[in-house]
Amino acid sequence: MVLKMSFWALLFGFLLDLCLGDPHWLPHPIRLIGWLIAKLEIVFRNWFAKTPQGEQKAGVCFAIVVIVLVTGLSVLVLWLSLCISIWLYLMVETIMCYQILATKSLKVESMKVYDRLKANDLEGARYMVSMIVGRDTQNLTEEGVAKAAVETVAENTSDGIIAPLLFMMIGGAPLGFFYKAINTMDSMVGYRNDRYLYFGRFAAKLDDVANYLPARIAAYLMIVAAKLTRMDPNKAYYIYQRDKKNHASPNSAHTEAVCAGALHIQLAGDAYYFGKLCQKQTIGDYDRPIEFEDIVRANRLLYVSACLMLIIALLFRLWILF
């Protein structure tokens, strides 16, 4: 019965995400995970020596505790709801699945950039894109702003949708929260700067491992999506094979490469972070300048890829049931 409820929870959660997105007034567990990470970072930094070795040990213990707490709490909440009613269990896991996914919120936030660019409001577009990217945005051109938004949609197609769906397909909402704990840690402490070079190293490596398979599945789903949306799946596959390693991360370039090929644009390249120029390889061919309509096209790839992954996840769940 629990497996059957998990099947419906995944479907209903996905549909809720498409309908509601992430309303700012609604309390979100990922923000709670972020709060937990920030508090535990302080605790574990104080417990270990202020040396590279001490920081690295602190980072390992910190990551393990975060994962155990987040995953364990999700299991506990589901168990308590099941003790009360199977229907309460269904409702709770549906809400969990919904809040783990980010399909509509990713589209909404990127389309805010699109709306500002379409209205010829470059300053507004720079501000909106600064909300969803880590690079410096104050000096970006219109093309640079559009490129940053497209890259975010492409990269987060894996991190925000395909990977969570894959983990929930295997282990329901608890495994989804297991993944989100790792991914949120990486986004907060997985930097190669003076503060996190040692402390965040383990969390960053965990994120690389957790996203290894999802990134590659997401890339092939996006190639299929390019075919279904009448883009260019052949160029998408070619650029994917050629440029999928053109990133410091072993996973980030996969979906960006497919998106660049499908849209006949060039992504990545040099960018400024905290006032410092970061030299990066380009992804894709510069067949034409990036335009704000590419944000819409990237979101189209996102939605079709998400639906394809949902179908796979539900079929896998049905296979387990029968």
mmCIF file of C-alpha atoms in Angstrom:
data_model
loop_
_atom_site.group_PDB
_atom_site.id
_atom_site.type_symbol
_atom_site.label_atom_id
_atom_site.label_comp_id
_atom_site.label_asym_id
_atom_site.label_seq_id
_atom_site.Cartn_x
_atom_site.Cartn_y
_atom_site.Cartn_z
ATOM 1 C CA MET A 1 0.000 0.000 0.000
ATOM 2 C CA VAL A 2 2.865 2.407 0.848
ATOM 3 C CA LEU A 3 4.475 1.791 -2.548
ATOM 4 C CA LYS A 4 1.170 2.500 -4.255
ATOM 5 C CA MET A 5 0.770 5.729 -2.277
ATOM 6 C CA SER A 6 4.322 6.749 -3.223
ATOM 7 C CA PHE A 7 3.445 6.317 -6.896
ATOM 8 C CA TRP A 8 0.524 8.727 -6.573
ATOM 9 C CA ALA A 9 2.506 11.081 -4.339
ATOM 10 C CA LEU A 10 5.173 11.443 -7.028
ATOM 11 C CA LEU A 11 2.584 12.133 -9.735
ATOM 12 C CA PHE A 12 0.524 14.544 -7.631
ATOM 13 C CA GLY A 13 3.662 16.276 -6.335
ATOM 14 C CA PHE A 14 4.899 16.845 -9.879
ATOM 15 C CA LEU A 15 1.533 18.273 -10.932
ATOM 16 C CA LEU A 16 1.409 20.537 -7.873
ATOM 17 C CA ASP A 17 4.847 21.853 -8.759
ATOM 18 C CA LEU A 18 3.709 22.648 -12.311
ATOM 19 C CA CYS A 19 0.612 24.427 -10.995
ATOM 20 C CA LEU A 20 1.935 26.256 -7.928
ATOM 21 C CA GLY A 21 5.692 26.573 -8.274
ATOM 22 C CA ASP A 22 7.295 28.102 -5.178
ATOM 23 C CA PRO A 23 5.052 30.841 -3.717
ATOM 24 C CA HIS A 24 7.158 33.081 -1.467
ATOM 25 C CA TRP A 25 4.487 33.045 1.253
ATOM 26 C CA LEU A 26 4.616 29.263 1.570
ATOM 27 C CA PRO A 27 7.175 27.865 4.064
ATOM 28 C CA HIS A 28 9.673 25.746 2.148
ATOM 29 C CA PRO A 29 11.735 22.856 3.584
ATOM 30 C CA ILE A 30 14.746 23.739 1.420
ATOM 31 C CA ARG A 31 14.978 27.068 3.245
ATOM 32 C CA LEU A 32 14.880 25.106 6.510
ATOM 33 C CA ILE A 33 17.695 22.886 5.206
ATOM 34 C CA GLY A 34 19.640 26.046 4.346
ATOM 35 C CA TRP A 35 19.108 27.386 7.876
ATOM 36 C CA LEU A 36 20.269 24.060 9.342
ATOM 37 C CA ILE A 37 23.385 24.060 7.161
ATOM 38 C CA ALA A 38 24.299 27.610 8.227
ATOM 39 C CA LYS A 39 23.892 26.800 11.937
ATOM 40 C CA LEU A 40 25.762 23.495 11.794
ATOM 41 C CA GLU A 41 28.629 25.070 9.858
ATOM 42 C CA ILE A 42 29.285 27.361 12.818
ATOM 43 C CA VAL A 43 29.080 24.458 15.277
ATOM 44 C CA PHE A 44 31.479 22.160 13.411
ATOM 45 C CA ARG A 45 33.962 24.919 12.614
ATOM 46 C CA ASN A 46 34.198 25.636 16.368
ATOM 47 C CA TRP A 47 34.680 21.974 17.254
ATOM 48 C CA PHE A 48 37.717 21.356 15.050
ATOM 49 C CA ALA A 49 41.138 22.942 14.761
ATOM 50 C CA LYS A 50 41.530 25.963 12.471
ATOM 51 C CA THR A 51 43.936 24.091 10.159
ATOM 52 C CA PRO A 52 43.372 22.671 6.660
ATOM 53 C CA GLN A 53 43.224 19.152 8.110
ATOM 54 C CA GLY A 54 40.884 20.245 10.885
ATOM 55 C CA GLU A 55 38.577 22.076 8.487
ATOM 56 C CA GLN A 56 38.457 19.062 6.185
ATOM 57 C CA LYS A 57 37.507 16.742 9.070
ATOM 58 C CA ALA A 58 34.911 19.268 10.208
ATOM 59 C CA GLY A 59 33.462 19.368 6.700
ATOM 60 C CA VAL A 60 33.114 15.578 6.547
ATOM 61 C CA CYS A 61 31.353 15.353 9.930
ATOM 62 C CA PHE A 62 29.199 18.362 9.089
ATOM 63 C CA ALA A 63 28.016 16.837 5.789
ATOM 64 C CA ILE A 64 27.202 13.474 7.338
ATOM 65 C CA VAL A 65 25.171 15.064 10.152
ATOM 66 C CA VAL A 66 23.221 17.278 7.737
ATOM 67 C CA ILE A 67 22.328 14.313 5.525
ATOM 68 C CA VAL A 68 21.315 12.099 8.461
ATOM 69 C CA LEU A 69 19.184 14.810 10.053
ATOM 70 C CA VAL A 70 17.394 15.830 6.851
ATOM 71 C CA THR A 71 16.768 12.294 5.604
ATOM 72 C CA GLY A 72 15.908 10.971 9.051
ATOM 73 C CA LEU A 73 13.420 13.766 9.717
ATOM 74 C CA SER A 74 11.622 13.102 6.427
ATOM 75 C CA VAL A 75 11.374 9.396 7.269
ATOM 76 C CA LEU A 76 10.085 10.211 10.765
ATOM 77 C CA VAL A 77 7.409 12.594 9.461
ATOM 78 C CA LEU A 78 6.197 10.023 6.940
ATOM 79 C CA TRP A 79 6.173 7.243 9.534
ATOM 80 C CA LEU A 80 4.144 9.361 11.965
ATOM 81 C CA SER A 81 1.650 10.265 9.246
ATOM 82 C CA LEU A 82 1.342 6.580 8.277
ATOM 83 C CA CYS A 83 0.603 5.694 11.922
ATOM 84 C CA ILE A 84 -2.366 8.064 11.773
ATOM 85 C CA SER A 85 -3.753 7.308 8.312
ATOM 86 C CA ILE A 86 -2.627 6.026 4.923
ATOM 87 C CA TRP A 87 -4.415 8.995 3.370
ATOM 88 C CA LEU A 88 -2.498 11.419 5.568
ATOM 89 C CA TYR A 89 0.659 9.626 4.444
ATOM 90 C CA LEU A 90 -0.326 10.224 0.816
ATOM 91 C CA MET A 91 -0.983 13.907 1.455
ATOM 92 C CA VAL A 92 2.277 14.440 3.354
ATOM 93 C CA GLU A 93 4.451 12.647 0.795
ATOM 94 C CA THR A 94 2.704 14.488 -2.038
ATOM 95 C CA ILE A 95 3.608 17.818 -0.415
ATOM 96 C CA MET A 96 7.171 16.606 0.128
ATOM 97 C CA CYS A 97 7.566 15.549 -3.512
ATOM 98 C CA TYR A 98 6.090 18.859 -4.639
ATOM 99 C CA GLN A 99 8.517 20.889 -2.534
ATOM 100 C CA ILE A 100 11.552 18.909 -3.657
ATOM 101 C CA LEU A 101 10.926 19.813 -7.324
ATOM 102 C CA ALA A 102 11.604 23.199 -8.932
ATOM 103 C CA THR A 103 10.215 23.019 -12.461
ATOM 104 C CA LYS A 104 7.831 25.962 -12.397
ATOM 105 C CA SER A 105 9.924 28.125 -10.066
ATOM 106 C CA LEU A 106 12.894 27.802 -12.415
ATOM 107 C CA LYS A 107 10.734 28.867 -15.324
ATOM 108 C CA VAL A 108 9.142 31.722 -13.378
ATOM 109 C CA GLU A 109 12.457 33.160 -12.213
ATOM 110 C CA SER A 110 14.086 32.911 -15.652
ATOM 111 C CA MET A 111 11.038 34.430 -17.322
ATOM 112 C CA LYS A 112 11.361 37.465 -15.063
ATOM 113 C CA VAL A 113 14.668 38.063 -16.851
ATOM 114 C CA TYR A 114 12.952 37.516 -20.202
ATOM 115 C CA ASP A 115 10.218 40.040 -19.368
ATOM 116 C CA ARG A 116 12.761 42.723 -18.420
ATOM 117 C CA LEU A 117 14.818 42.140 -21.567
ATOM 118 C CA LYS A 118 11.709 42.227 -23.730
ATOM 119 C CA ALA A 119 10.786 45.564 -22.119
ATOM 120 C CA ASN A 120 14.301 46.923 -22.912
ATOM 121 C CA ASP A 121 15.000 47.244 -19.181
ATOM 122 C CA LEU A 122 18.622 46.115 -19.022
ATOM 123 C CA GLU A 123 19.150 47.213 -15.409
ATOM 124 C CA GLY A 124 16.043 45.346 -14.334
ATOM 125 C CA ALA A 125 17.159 42.276 -16.276
ATOM 126 C CA ARG A 126 20.599 42.409 -14.631
ATOM 127 C CA TYR A 127 18.956 42.517 -11.213
ATOM 128 C CA MET A 128 16.580 39.653 -12.005
ATOM 129 C CA VAL A 129 19.347 37.418 -13.338
ATOM 130 C CA SER A 130 21.492 38.216 -10.267
ATOM 131 C CA MET A 131 18.804 36.424 -8.228
ATOM 132 C CA ILE A 132 19.450 33.108 -9.995
ATOM 133 C CA VAL A 133 23.181 33.132 -10.880
ATOM 134 C CA GLY A 134 26.384 33.414 -8.883
ATOM 135 C CA ARG A 135 28.394 35.566 -11.285
ATOM 136 C CA ASP A 136 28.688 39.357 -11.263
ATOM 137 C CA THR A 137 25.879 40.812 -13.345
ATOM 138 C CA GLN A 138 26.224 44.600 -13.044
ATOM 139 C CA ASN A 139 28.153 44.956 -16.304
ATOM 140 C CA LEU A 140 26.496 42.258 -18.414
ATOM 141 C CA THR A 141 25.200 43.162 -21.865
ATOM 142 C CA GLU A 142 21.732 42.088 -23.023
ATOM 143 C CA GLU A 143 23.298 39.039 -24.635
ATOM 144 C CA GLY A 144 25.272 38.304 -21.460
ATOM 145 C CA VAL A 145 22.126 38.497 -19.327
ATOM 146 C CA ALA A 146 20.205 36.194 -21.681
ATOM 147 C CA LYS A 147 23.121 33.762 -21.749
ATOM 148 C CA ALA A 148 23.285 33.645 -17.948
ATOM 149 C CA ALA A 149 19.553 32.894 -17.746
ATOM 150 C CA VAL A 150 19.733 30.167 -20.404
ATOM 151 C CA GLU A 151 22.721 28.548 -18.675
ATOM 152 C CA THR A 152 20.850 28.522 -15.369
ATOM 153 C CA VAL A 153 17.804 26.859 -16.904
ATOM 154 C CA ALA A 154 19.970 24.296 -18.703
ATOM 155 C CA GLU A 155 22.126 23.392 -15.694
ATOM 156 C CA ASN A 156 19.220 23.255 -13.250
ATOM 157 C CA THR A 157 17.221 21.004 -15.554
ATOM 158 C CA SER A 158 19.409 18.302 -14.042
ATOM 159 C CA ASP A 159 19.915 19.610 -10.488
ATOM 160 C CA GLY A 160 16.413 20.916 -9.901
ATOM 161 C CA ILE A 161 14.219 18.410 -11.716
ATOM 162 C CA ILE A 162 15.791 15.298 -13.272
ATOM 163 C CA ALA A 163 18.009 14.393 -10.296
ATOM 164 C CA PRO A 164 15.261 14.797 -7.659
ATOM 165 C CA LEU A 165 12.840 12.791 -9.819
ATOM 166 C CA LEU A 166 15.429 10.041 -10.210
ATOM 167 C CA PHE A 167 16.065 9.829 -6.459
ATOM 168 C CA MET A 168 12.340 9.912 -5.641
ATOM 169 C CA MET A 169 11.743 7.254 -8.283
ATOM 170 C CA ILE A 170 14.061 4.940 -6.337
ATOM 171 C CA GLY A 171 13.315 5.860 -2.731
ATOM 172 C CA GLY A 172 10.365 8.217 -2.565
ATOM 173 C CA ALA A 173 10.446 11.575 -0.787
ATOM 174 C CA PRO A 174 13.094 10.543 1.818
ATOM 175 C CA LEU A 175 15.660 9.812 -0.888
ATOM 176 C CA GLY A 176 14.600 13.032 -2.588
ATOM 177 C CA PHE A 177 15.435 14.934 0.594
ATOM 178 C CA PHE A 178 18.703 12.988 0.839
ATOM 179 C CA TYR A 179 19.617 14.430 -2.559
ATOM 180 C CA LYS A 180 18.402 17.951 -1.727
ATOM 181 C CA ALA A 181 20.514 17.963 1.451
ATOM 182 C CA ILE A 182 23.625 17.206 -0.613
ATOM 183 C CA ASN A 183 22.731 19.648 -3.371
ATOM 184 C CA THR A 184 21.902 22.475 -0.948
ATOM 185 C CA MET A 185 25.149 21.929 0.940
ATOM 186 C CA ASP A 186 27.082 22.173 -2.306
ATOM 187 C CA SER A 187 25.343 25.430 -3.222
ATOM 188 C CA MET A 188 26.220 26.913 0.185
ATOM 189 C CA VAL A 189 29.666 25.545 1.071
ATOM 190 C CA GLY A 190 30.956 23.870 -2.102
ATOM 191 C CA TYR A 191 33.120 26.796 -3.215
ATOM 192 C CA ARG A 192 36.834 26.728 -3.995
ATOM 193 C CA ASN A 193 37.601 29.917 -2.121
ATOM 194 C CA ASP A 194 39.535 30.680 1.057
ATOM 195 C CA ARG A 195 36.562 30.028 3.334
ATOM 196 C CA TYR A 196 35.359 26.728 1.880
ATOM 197 C CA LEU A 197 38.331 25.191 0.069
ATOM 198 C CA TYR A 198 38.788 22.555 2.797
ATOM 199 C CA PHE A 199 35.549 22.701 4.789
ATOM 200 C CA GLY A 200 33.306 22.355 1.720
ATOM 201 C CA ARG A 201 35.410 19.863 -0.216
ATOM 202 C CA PHE A 202 33.578 16.732 0.957
ATOM 203 C CA ALA A 203 30.145 18.264 0.304
ATOM 204 C CA ALA A 204 31.233 19.289 -3.200
ATOM 205 C CA LYS A 205 32.527 15.780 -3.952
ATOM 206 C CA LEU A 206 29.294 14.254 -2.653
ATOM 207 C CA ASP A 207 27.333 16.505 -5.000
ATOM 208 C CA ASP A 208 29.513 15.415 -7.933
ATOM 209 C CA VAL A 209 28.777 11.764 -7.118
ATOM 210 C CA ALA A 210 25.050 12.333 -6.541
ATOM 211 C CA ASN A 211 24.672 14.173 -9.856
ATOM 212 C CA TYR A 212 26.882 11.933 -11.992
ATOM 213 C CA LEU A 213 24.109 9.706 -13.350
ATOM 214 C CA PRO A 214 21.286 12.317 -13.324
ATOM 215 C CA ALA A 215 23.344 14.775 -15.398
ATOM 216 C CA ARG A 216 23.878 12.189 -18.120
ATOM 217 C CA ILE A 217 20.265 11.022 -18.083
ATOM 218 C CA ALA A 218 19.149 14.661 -18.248
ATOM 219 C CA ALA A 219 21.379 15.271 -21.273
ATOM 220 C CA TYR A 220 19.840 12.441 -23.282
ATOM 221 C CA LEU A 221 16.329 13.412 -22.216
ATOM 222 C CA MET A 222 17.039 16.949 -23.452
ATOM 223 C CA ILE A 223 18.205 15.568 -26.793
ATOM 224 C CA VAL A 224 14.865 13.754 -27.119
ATOM 225 C CA ALA A 225 13.125 16.945 -25.992
ATOM 226 C CA ALA A 226 14.951 18.880 -28.723
ATOM 227 C CA LYS A 227 13.444 16.475 -31.260
ATOM 228 C CA LEU A 228 9.951 16.775 -29.772
ATOM 229 C CA THR A 229 10.120 20.580 -29.691
ATOM 230 C CA ARG A 230 11.409 20.814 -33.269
ATOM 231 C CA MET A 231 14.804 22.164 -32.350
ATOM 232 C CA ASP A 232 18.001 20.449 -33.539
ATOM 233 C CA PRO A 233 18.619 17.087 -31.818
ATOM 234 C CA ASN A 234 21.490 16.216 -34.178
ATOM 235 C CA LYS A 235 23.445 19.356 -33.315
ATOM 236 C CA ALA A 236 22.475 18.862 -29.661
ATOM 237 C CA TYR A 237 24.003 15.377 -29.677
ATOM 238 C CA TYR A 238 27.114 16.539 -31.564
ATOM 239 C CA ILE A 239 27.836 19.426 -29.182
ATOM 240 C CA TYR A 240 27.075 17.176 -26.220
ATOM 241 C CA GLN A 241 29.681 14.639 -27.277
ATOM 242 C CA ARG A 242 32.206 17.356 -28.053
ATOM 243 C CA ASP A 243 31.748 19.798 -25.141
ATOM 244 C CA LYS A 244 30.312 17.782 -22.241
ATOM 245 C CA LYS A 245 33.627 18.020 -20.371
ATOM 246 C CA ASN A 246 34.135 21.756 -20.897
ATOM 247 C CA HIS A 247 33.519 22.636 -17.259
ATOM 248 C CA ALA A 248 35.369 22.399 -13.958
ATOM 249 C CA SER A 249 32.497 20.287 -12.645
ATOM 250 C CA PRO A 250 32.222 16.744 -14.053
ATOM 251 C CA ASN A 251 28.455 17.221 -14.470
ATOM 252 C CA SER A 252 27.515 20.838 -15.201
ATOM 253 C CA ALA A 253 28.450 20.937 -18.893
ATOM 254 C CA HIS A 254 26.246 18.005 -19.924
ATOM 255 C CA THR A 255 22.880 19.742 -20.083
ATOM 256 C CA GLU A 256 24.459 23.065 -21.076
ATOM 257 C CA ALA A 257 26.089 21.378 -24.066
ATOM 258 C CA VAL A 258 22.807 19.846 -25.225
ATOM 259 C CA CYS A 259 20.996 23.168 -24.821
ATOM 260 C CA ALA A 260 23.717 25.048 -26.712
ATOM 261 C CA GLY A 261 23.591 22.572 -29.587
ATOM 262 C CA ALA A 262 19.801 22.439 -29.769
ATOM 263 C CA LEU A 263 19.575 26.241 -29.885
ATOM 264 C CA HIS A 264 22.689 26.812 -32.076
ATOM 265 C CA ILE A 265 24.238 29.156 -29.513
ATOM 266 C CA GLN A 266 27.407 29.348 -27.436
ATOM 267 C CA LEU A 267 27.279 29.174 -23.646
ATOM 268 C CA ALA A 268 29.813 29.407 -20.792
ATOM 269 C CA GLY A 269 33.107 31.228 -21.421
ATOM 270 C CA ASP A 270 34.809 33.791 -19.171
ATOM 271 C CA ALA A 271 32.787 35.411 -16.374
ATOM 272 C CA TYR A 272 33.407 37.607 -13.347
ATOM 273 C CA TYR A 273 32.802 36.300 -9.820
ATOM 274 C CA PHE A 274 33.188 38.666 -6.861
ATOM 275 C CA GLY A 275 35.146 41.054 -9.050
ATOM 276 C CA LYS A 276 37.609 38.438 -10.310
ATOM 277 C CA LEU A 277 37.729 37.166 -13.882
ATOM 278 C CA CYS A 278 37.204 33.409 -14.090
ATOM 279 C CA GLN A 279 38.407 31.963 -17.382
ATOM 280 C CA LYS A 280 36.226 29.090 -18.568
ATOM 281 C CA GLN A 281 35.914 27.083 -21.754
ATOM 282 C CA THR A 282 33.028 27.817 -24.077
ATOM 283 C CA ILE A 283 30.259 25.319 -24.800
ATOM 284 C CA GLY A 284 28.678 25.170 -28.250
ATOM 285 C CA ASP A 285 29.308 27.074 -31.491
ATOM 286 C CA TYR A 286 28.692 30.769 -31.975
ATOM 287 C CA ASP A 287 26.271 30.249 -34.858
ATOM 288 C CA ARG A 288 24.339 33.366 -33.850
ATOM 289 C CA PRO A 289 24.049 35.830 -30.931
ATOM 290 C CA ILE A 290 21.972 34.712 -27.968
ATOM 291 C CA GLU A 291 18.611 36.493 -27.778
ATOM 292 C CA PHE A 292 16.028 36.732 -25.019
ATOM 293 C CA GLU A 293 13.728 34.325 -26.876
ATOM 294 C CA ASP A 294 16.301 31.627 -26.127
ATOM 295 C CA ILE A 295 15.156 31.756 -22.507
ATOM 296 C CA VAL A 296 11.706 30.622 -23.678
ATOM 297 C CA ARG A 297 13.267 27.878 -25.814
ATOM 298 C CA ALA A 298 15.427 26.642 -22.912
ATOM 299 C CA ASN A 299 12.327 26.452 -20.711
ATOM 300 C CA ARG A 300 10.576 24.448 -23.406
ATOM 301 C CA LEU A 301 13.411 21.915 -23.271
ATOM 302 C CA LEU A 302 13.164 21.955 -19.478
ATOM 303 C CA TYR A 303 9.448 21.163 -19.381
ATOM 304 C CA VAL A 304 9.542 18.405 -21.985
ATOM 305 C CA SER A 305 12.586 16.800 -20.325
ATOM 306 C CA ALA A 306 10.826 16.938 -16.949
ATOM 307 C CA CYS A 307 7.731 15.236 -18.358
ATOM 308 C CA LEU A 308 9.845 12.527 -19.988
ATOM 309 C CA MET A 309 11.616 11.849 -16.694
ATOM 310 C CA LEU A 310 8.282 11.715 -14.871
ATOM 311 C CA ILE A 311 7.035 9.078 -17.322
ATOM 312 C CA ILE A 312 10.172 6.998 -16.722
ATOM 313 C CA ALA A 313 9.826 7.383 -12.945
ATOM 314 C CA LEU A 314 6.166 6.357 -12.942
ATOM 315 C CA LEU A 315 6.814 3.364 -15.201
ATOM 316 C CA PHE A 316 9.611 2.264 -12.867
ATOM 317 C CA ARG A 317 7.248 2.591 -9.897
ATOM 318 C CA LEU A 318 4.587 0.560 -11.699
ATOM 319 C CA TRP A 319 7.186 -2.113 -12.464
ATOM 320 C CA ILE A 320 7.978 -2.345 -8.751
ATOM 321 C CA LEU A 321 4.282 -2.599 -7.875
ATOM 322 C CA PHE A 322 3.503 -5.370 -10.343
#
